[in-house]
Amino acid sequence: MDNCIFCMIIDGKIPSRRVYEDENCIAMLDINPATPGHTLILPREHRKDLSEMDEELAGKLMMAARRIGMLQKERLGAVGFNVIQNNGEAAGQTVPHFHIHVIPRYENGPMLGGWVPTEPSGDELDEVLAKML
Ligand code: AMP
Ligand code: ZN
């Protein structure tokens, strides 16, 4: 897709540090990593976000994320890893080409930002549940 930075990377018009690639996806180092080895998995075909993915492609990319997480543990000494995937600007998606973040976690590594847990009442939880059923 024109004007998509990740499509340009896939086409080789913009350089990238590729860790892994196959017929469905590429995995590259994030240029602004949360921790050393932070990797992005992206489909070769443009998909805006998870809403445009099909089951087969999503499954293949998740297995690529598994491969990268295990590589981070074996080669980089990570002791765990996070798999994060943002959909829409409101969710923090800055590049509108689907991607999965695989972030290696190290002993004594930095705290990473997350949500602040809230404490709704049972009634409030039931109200949300009723809307979702
Ligand atoms: P998100 O906020 O989930 O859309 O994540 C986009 C990620 O893409 C960010 O972590 C950026 O650091 C990363 N990024 C943006 N441009 C590039 C690039 N040219 N090469 C590698 N990573 C990039
Ligand atoms: Zn794209």
PDB file of C-alpha atoms and ligand atoms in Angstrom:
ATOM      1  CA  MET A   1       0.000   0.000   0.000  1.00  0.00           C
ATOM      2  CA  ASP A   2       1.283   3.497  -0.910  1.00  0.00           C
ATOM      3  CA  ASN A   3       2.434   5.705   1.963  1.00  0.00           C
ATOM      4  CA  CYS A   4       2.654   2.802   4.405  1.00  0.00           C
ATOM      5  CA  ILE A   5       6.076   2.778   6.071  1.00  0.00           C
ATOM      6  CA  PHE A   6       5.891  -0.947   6.831  1.00  0.00           C
ATOM      7  CA  CYS A   7       4.928  -1.797   3.228  1.00  0.00           C
ATOM      8  CA  MET A   8       7.961   0.256   2.136  1.00  0.00           C
ATOM      9  CA  ILE A   9      10.131  -1.742   4.543  1.00  0.00           C
ATOM     10  CA  ILE A  10       8.725  -5.043   3.225  1.00  0.00           C
ATOM     11  CA  ASP A  11       9.444  -3.869  -0.356  1.00  0.00           C
ATOM     12  CA  GLY A  12      13.024  -2.982   0.637  1.00  0.00           C
ATOM     13  CA  LYS A  13      12.559   0.759  -0.027  1.00  0.00           C
ATOM     14  CA  ILE A  14      13.402   1.519   3.617  1.00  0.00           C
ATOM     15  CA  PRO A  15      16.107  -0.483   5.420  1.00  0.00           C
ATOM     16  CA  SER A  16      15.297  -2.788   8.330  1.00  0.00           C
ATOM     17  CA  ARG A  17      17.097  -5.189  10.643  1.00  0.00           C
ATOM     18  CA  ARG A  18      15.377  -8.473   9.840  1.00  0.00           C
ATOM     19  CA  VAL A  19      15.576 -11.240  12.394  1.00  0.00           C
ATOM     20  CA  TYR A  20      13.391 -13.730  10.538  1.00  0.00           C
ATOM     21  CA  GLU A  21      11.212 -13.871   7.429  1.00  0.00           C
ATOM     22  CA  ASP A  22       9.058 -16.366   5.565  1.00  0.00           C
ATOM     23  CA  GLU A  23       6.364 -16.271   2.864  1.00  0.00           C
ATOM     24  CA  ASN A  24       3.800 -14.699   5.209  1.00  0.00           C
ATOM     25  CA  CYS A  25       5.694 -12.278   7.432  1.00  0.00           C
ATOM     26  CA  ILE A  26       8.871 -10.477   8.344  1.00  0.00           C
ATOM     27  CA  ALA A  27      10.255  -9.984  11.859  1.00  0.00           C
ATOM     28  CA  MET A  28      12.473  -6.922  12.378  1.00  0.00           C
ATOM     29  CA  LEU A  29      14.052  -5.097  15.279  1.00  0.00           C
ATOM     30  CA  ASP A  30      12.029  -2.117  16.522  1.00  0.00           C
ATOM     31  CA  ILE A  31      14.031   1.125  16.036  1.00  0.00           C
ATOM     32  CA  ASN A  32      12.945   2.411  19.459  1.00  0.00           C
ATOM     33  CA  PRO A  33      12.998  -0.775  21.527  1.00  0.00           C
ATOM     34  CA  ALA A  34      11.459  -1.072  24.986  1.00  0.00           C
ATOM     35  CA  THR A  35      14.272  -3.530  25.789  1.00  0.00           C
ATOM     36  CA  PRO A  36      17.173  -4.904  23.681  1.00  0.00           C
ATOM     37  CA  GLY A  37      15.812  -7.328  21.077  1.00  0.00           C
ATOM     38  CA  HIS A  38      12.264  -5.839  20.907  1.00  0.00           C
ATOM     39  CA  THR A  39      10.987  -7.261  17.620  1.00  0.00           C
ATOM     40  CA  LEU A  40       7.992  -6.526  15.380  1.00  0.00           C
ATOM     41  CA  ILE A  41       6.246  -9.221  13.336  1.00  0.00           C
ATOM     42  CA  LEU A  42       4.367  -7.906  10.298  1.00  0.00           C
ATOM     43  CA  PRO A  43       2.412  -9.586   7.512  1.00  0.00           C
ATOM     44  CA  ARG A  44       3.865  -9.112   4.016  1.00  0.00           C
ATOM     45  CA  GLU A  45       0.401  -8.147   2.771  1.00  0.00           C
ATOM     46  CA  HIS A  46      -0.997  -4.869   4.074  1.00  0.00           C
ATOM     47  CA  ARG A  47      -3.602  -5.283   6.818  1.00  0.00           C
ATOM     48  CA  LYS A  48      -4.623  -2.243   8.848  1.00  0.00           C
ATOM     49  CA  ASP A  49      -5.146  -4.050  12.144  1.00  0.00           C
ATOM     50  CA  LEU A  50      -6.547  -7.242  13.643  1.00  0.00           C
ATOM     51  CA  SER A  51      -9.998  -6.548  12.174  1.00  0.00           C
ATOM     52  CA  GLU A  52      -8.542  -7.158   8.684  1.00  0.00           C
ATOM     53  CA  MET A  53      -6.699 -10.371   9.556  1.00  0.00           C
ATOM     54  CA  ASP A  54      -7.997 -13.870   8.875  1.00  0.00           C
ATOM     55  CA  GLU A  55      -7.585 -16.841  11.162  1.00  0.00           C
ATOM     56  CA  GLU A  56      -4.905 -18.557   9.121  1.00  0.00           C
ATOM     57  CA  LEU A  57      -2.659 -15.492   8.769  1.00  0.00           C
ATOM     58  CA  ALA A  58      -3.169 -14.446  12.406  1.00  0.00           C
ATOM     59  CA  GLY A  59      -2.238 -17.965  13.514  1.00  0.00           C
ATOM     60  CA  LYS A  60       0.909 -17.957  11.388  1.00  0.00           C
ATOM     61  CA  LEU A  61       2.017 -14.591  12.772  1.00  0.00           C
ATOM     62  CA  MET A  62       1.365 -15.711  16.337  1.00  0.00           C
ATOM     63  CA  MET A  63       3.569 -18.744  15.735  1.00  0.00           C
ATOM     64  CA  ALA A  64       6.257 -16.418  14.352  1.00  0.00           C
ATOM     65  CA  ALA A  65       5.937 -14.394  17.590  1.00  0.00           C
ATOM     66  CA  ARG A  66       6.432 -17.640  19.542  1.00  0.00           C
ATOM     67  CA  ARG A  67       9.568 -18.381  17.500  1.00  0.00           C
ATOM     68  CA  ILE A  68      10.989 -14.893  18.188  1.00  0.00           C
ATOM     69  CA  GLY A  69      10.190 -15.074  21.916  1.00  0.00           C
ATOM     70  CA  MET A  70      12.014 -18.373  22.194  1.00  0.00           C
ATOM     71  CA  LEU A  71      14.943 -16.943  20.218  1.00  0.00           C
ATOM     72  CA  GLN A  72      15.114 -14.002  22.630  1.00  0.00           C
ATOM     73  CA  LYS A  73      15.354 -16.436  25.534  1.00  0.00           C
ATOM     74  CA  GLU A  74      17.929 -18.697  23.854  1.00  0.00           C
ATOM     75  CA  ARG A  75      20.186 -16.054  22.295  1.00  0.00           C
ATOM     76  CA  LEU A  76      19.682 -12.900  24.359  1.00  0.00           C
ATOM     77  CA  GLY A  77      19.258 -14.386  27.818  1.00  0.00           C
ATOM     78  CA  ALA A  78      15.698 -13.092  28.228  1.00  0.00           C
ATOM     79  CA  VAL A  79      13.794 -14.767  31.054  1.00  0.00           C
ATOM     80  CA  GLY A  80      10.361 -13.965  29.629  1.00  0.00           C
ATOM     81  CA  PHE A  81       8.706 -11.976  26.874  1.00  0.00           C
ATOM     82  CA  ASN A  82       5.558  -9.919  26.257  1.00  0.00           C
ATOM     83  CA  VAL A  83       3.427 -10.228  23.118  1.00  0.00           C
ATOM     84  CA  ILE A  84       1.550  -6.968  22.547  1.00  0.00           C
ATOM     85  CA  GLN A  85      -0.597  -5.874  19.630  1.00  0.00           C
ATOM     86  CA  ASN A  86      -2.283  -2.454  19.367  1.00  0.00           C
ATOM     87  CA  ASN A  87      -5.431  -1.750  17.298  1.00  0.00           C
ATOM     88  CA  GLY A  88      -6.363   1.840  16.505  1.00  0.00           C
ATOM     89  CA  GLU A  89      -4.894   5.160  17.590  1.00  0.00           C
ATOM     90  CA  ALA A  90      -6.827   5.075  20.856  1.00  0.00           C
ATOM     91  CA  ALA A  91      -5.017   1.829  21.672  1.00  0.00           C
ATOM     92  CA  GLY A  92      -1.593   3.310  20.903  1.00  0.00           C
ATOM     93  CA  GLN A  93      -1.241   2.055  17.322  1.00  0.00           C
ATOM     94  CA  THR A  94       1.039   4.523  15.539  1.00  0.00           C
ATOM     95  CA  VAL A  95       1.699   2.527  12.351  1.00  0.00           C
ATOM     96  CA  PRO A  96      -1.522   1.376  10.665  1.00  0.00           C
ATOM     97  CA  HIS A  97      -0.058  -1.868   9.283  1.00  0.00           C
ATOM     98  CA  PHE A  98      -0.794  -4.818  11.596  1.00  0.00           C
ATOM     99  CA  HIS A  99       2.160  -5.819  13.774  1.00  0.00           C
ATOM    100  CA  ILE A 100       2.864  -7.857  16.868  1.00  0.00           C
ATOM    101  CA  HIS A 101       5.425  -6.583  19.385  1.00  0.00           C
ATOM    102  CA  VAL A 102       7.597  -9.272  20.987  1.00  0.00           C
ATOM    103  CA  ILE A 103       9.413  -7.648  23.908  1.00  0.00           C
ATOM    104  CA  PRO A 104      12.072  -9.666  25.719  1.00  0.00           C
ATOM    105  CA  ARG A 105      12.174  -9.291  29.505  1.00  0.00           C
ATOM    106  CA  TYR A 106      15.375  -9.584  31.508  1.00  0.00           C
ATOM    107  CA  GLU A 107      16.187 -10.147  35.182  1.00  0.00           C
ATOM    108  CA  ASN A 108      16.215  -6.709  36.820  1.00  0.00           C
ATOM    109  CA  GLY A 109      14.989  -5.181  33.542  1.00  0.00           C
ATOM    110  CA  PRO A 110      12.961  -1.963  33.386  1.00  0.00           C
ATOM    111  CA  MET A 111       9.327  -1.773  34.477  1.00  0.00           C
ATOM    112  CA  LEU A 112       7.149  -1.323  31.405  1.00  0.00           C
ATOM    113  CA  GLY A 113       4.010   0.793  31.445  1.00  0.00           C
ATOM    114  CA  GLY A 114       0.685  -0.967  31.632  1.00  0.00           C
ATOM    115  CA  TRP A 115      -2.870  -0.301  32.743  1.00  0.00           C
ATOM    116  CA  VAL A 116      -3.883   0.764  36.223  1.00  0.00           C
ATOM    117  CA  PRO A 117      -6.321  -1.876  37.587  1.00  0.00           C
ATOM    118  CA  THR A 118      -9.737  -0.510  38.629  1.00  0.00           C
ATOM    119  CA  GLU A 119     -12.184  -1.951  41.172  1.00  0.00           C
ATOM    120  CA  PRO A 120     -15.716  -1.950  39.737  1.00  0.00           C
ATOM    121  CA  SER A 121     -18.585  -3.340  41.809  1.00  0.00           C
ATOM    122  CA  GLY A 122     -20.257  -6.608  40.865  1.00  0.00           C
ATOM    123  CA  ASP A 123     -23.205  -4.607  39.477  1.00  0.00           C
ATOM    124  CA  GLU A 124     -20.905  -2.565  37.291  1.00  0.00           C
ATOM    125  CA  LEU A 125     -19.230  -5.722  35.946  1.00  0.00           C
ATOM    126  CA  ASP A 126     -22.682  -7.241  35.281  1.00  0.00           C
ATOM    127  CA  GLU A 127     -23.750  -4.118  33.380  1.00  0.00           C
ATOM    128  CA  VAL A 128     -20.769  -4.435  31.046  1.00  0.00           C
ATOM    129  CA  LEU A 129     -21.301  -8.167  30.692  1.00  0.00           C
ATOM    130  CA  ALA A 130     -24.952  -7.652  29.705  1.00  0.00           C
ATOM    131  CA  LYS A 131     -23.847  -5.373  26.845  1.00  0.00           C
ATOM    132  CA  MET A 132     -21.298  -7.889  25.627  1.00  0.00           C
ATOM    133  CA  LEU A 133     -23.528 -10.986  25.566  1.00  0.00           C
TER     134      LEU A 133
HETATM  135  P1  AMP B   1       2.594   0.771  17.495  1.00  0.00           P
HETATM  136  O1  AMP B   1       2.667   1.961  18.415  1.00  0.00           O
HETATM  137  O2  AMP B   1       2.027  -0.467  18.124  1.00  0.00           O
HETATM  138  O3  AMP B   1       1.930   1.116  16.172  1.00  0.00           O
HETATM  139  O4  AMP B   1       4.105   0.393  17.190  1.00  0.00           O
HETATM  140  C1  AMP B   1       4.834   0.925  16.126  1.00  0.00           C
HETATM  141  C2  AMP B   1       6.284   0.560  16.376  1.00  0.00           C
HETATM  142  O5  AMP B   1       6.982   0.692  15.146  1.00  0.00           O
HETATM  143  C3  AMP B   1       6.974   1.478  17.389  1.00  0.00           C
HETATM  144  O6  AMP B   1       7.453   0.688  18.483  1.00  0.00           O
HETATM  145  C4  AMP B   1       8.117   2.105  16.570  1.00  0.00           C
HETATM  146  O7  AMP B   1       9.294   2.253  17.316  1.00  0.00           O
HETATM  147  C5  AMP B   1       8.281   1.117  15.448  1.00  0.00           C
HETATM  148  N1  AMP B   1       8.825   1.662  14.202  1.00  0.00           N
HETATM  149  C6  AMP B   1       8.405   2.760  13.537  1.00  0.00           C
HETATM  150  N2  AMP B   1       9.128   2.930  12.414  1.00  0.00           N
HETATM  151  C7  AMP B   1      10.009   1.902  12.367  1.00  0.00           C
HETATM  152  C8  AMP B   1      11.048   1.508  11.450  1.00  0.00           C
HETATM  153  N3  AMP B   1      11.316   2.224  10.342  1.00  0.00           N
HETATM  154  N4  AMP B   1      11.765   0.389  11.729  1.00  0.00           N
HETATM  155  C9  AMP B   1      11.507  -0.327  12.842  1.00  0.00           C
HETATM  156  N5  AMP B   1      10.554  -0.017  13.745  1.00  0.00           N
HETATM  157  C10 AMP B   1       9.819   1.091  13.506  1.00  0.00           C
HETATM  158 ZN    ZN B   2       1.369  -1.540   4.892  1.00  0.00          ZN
END
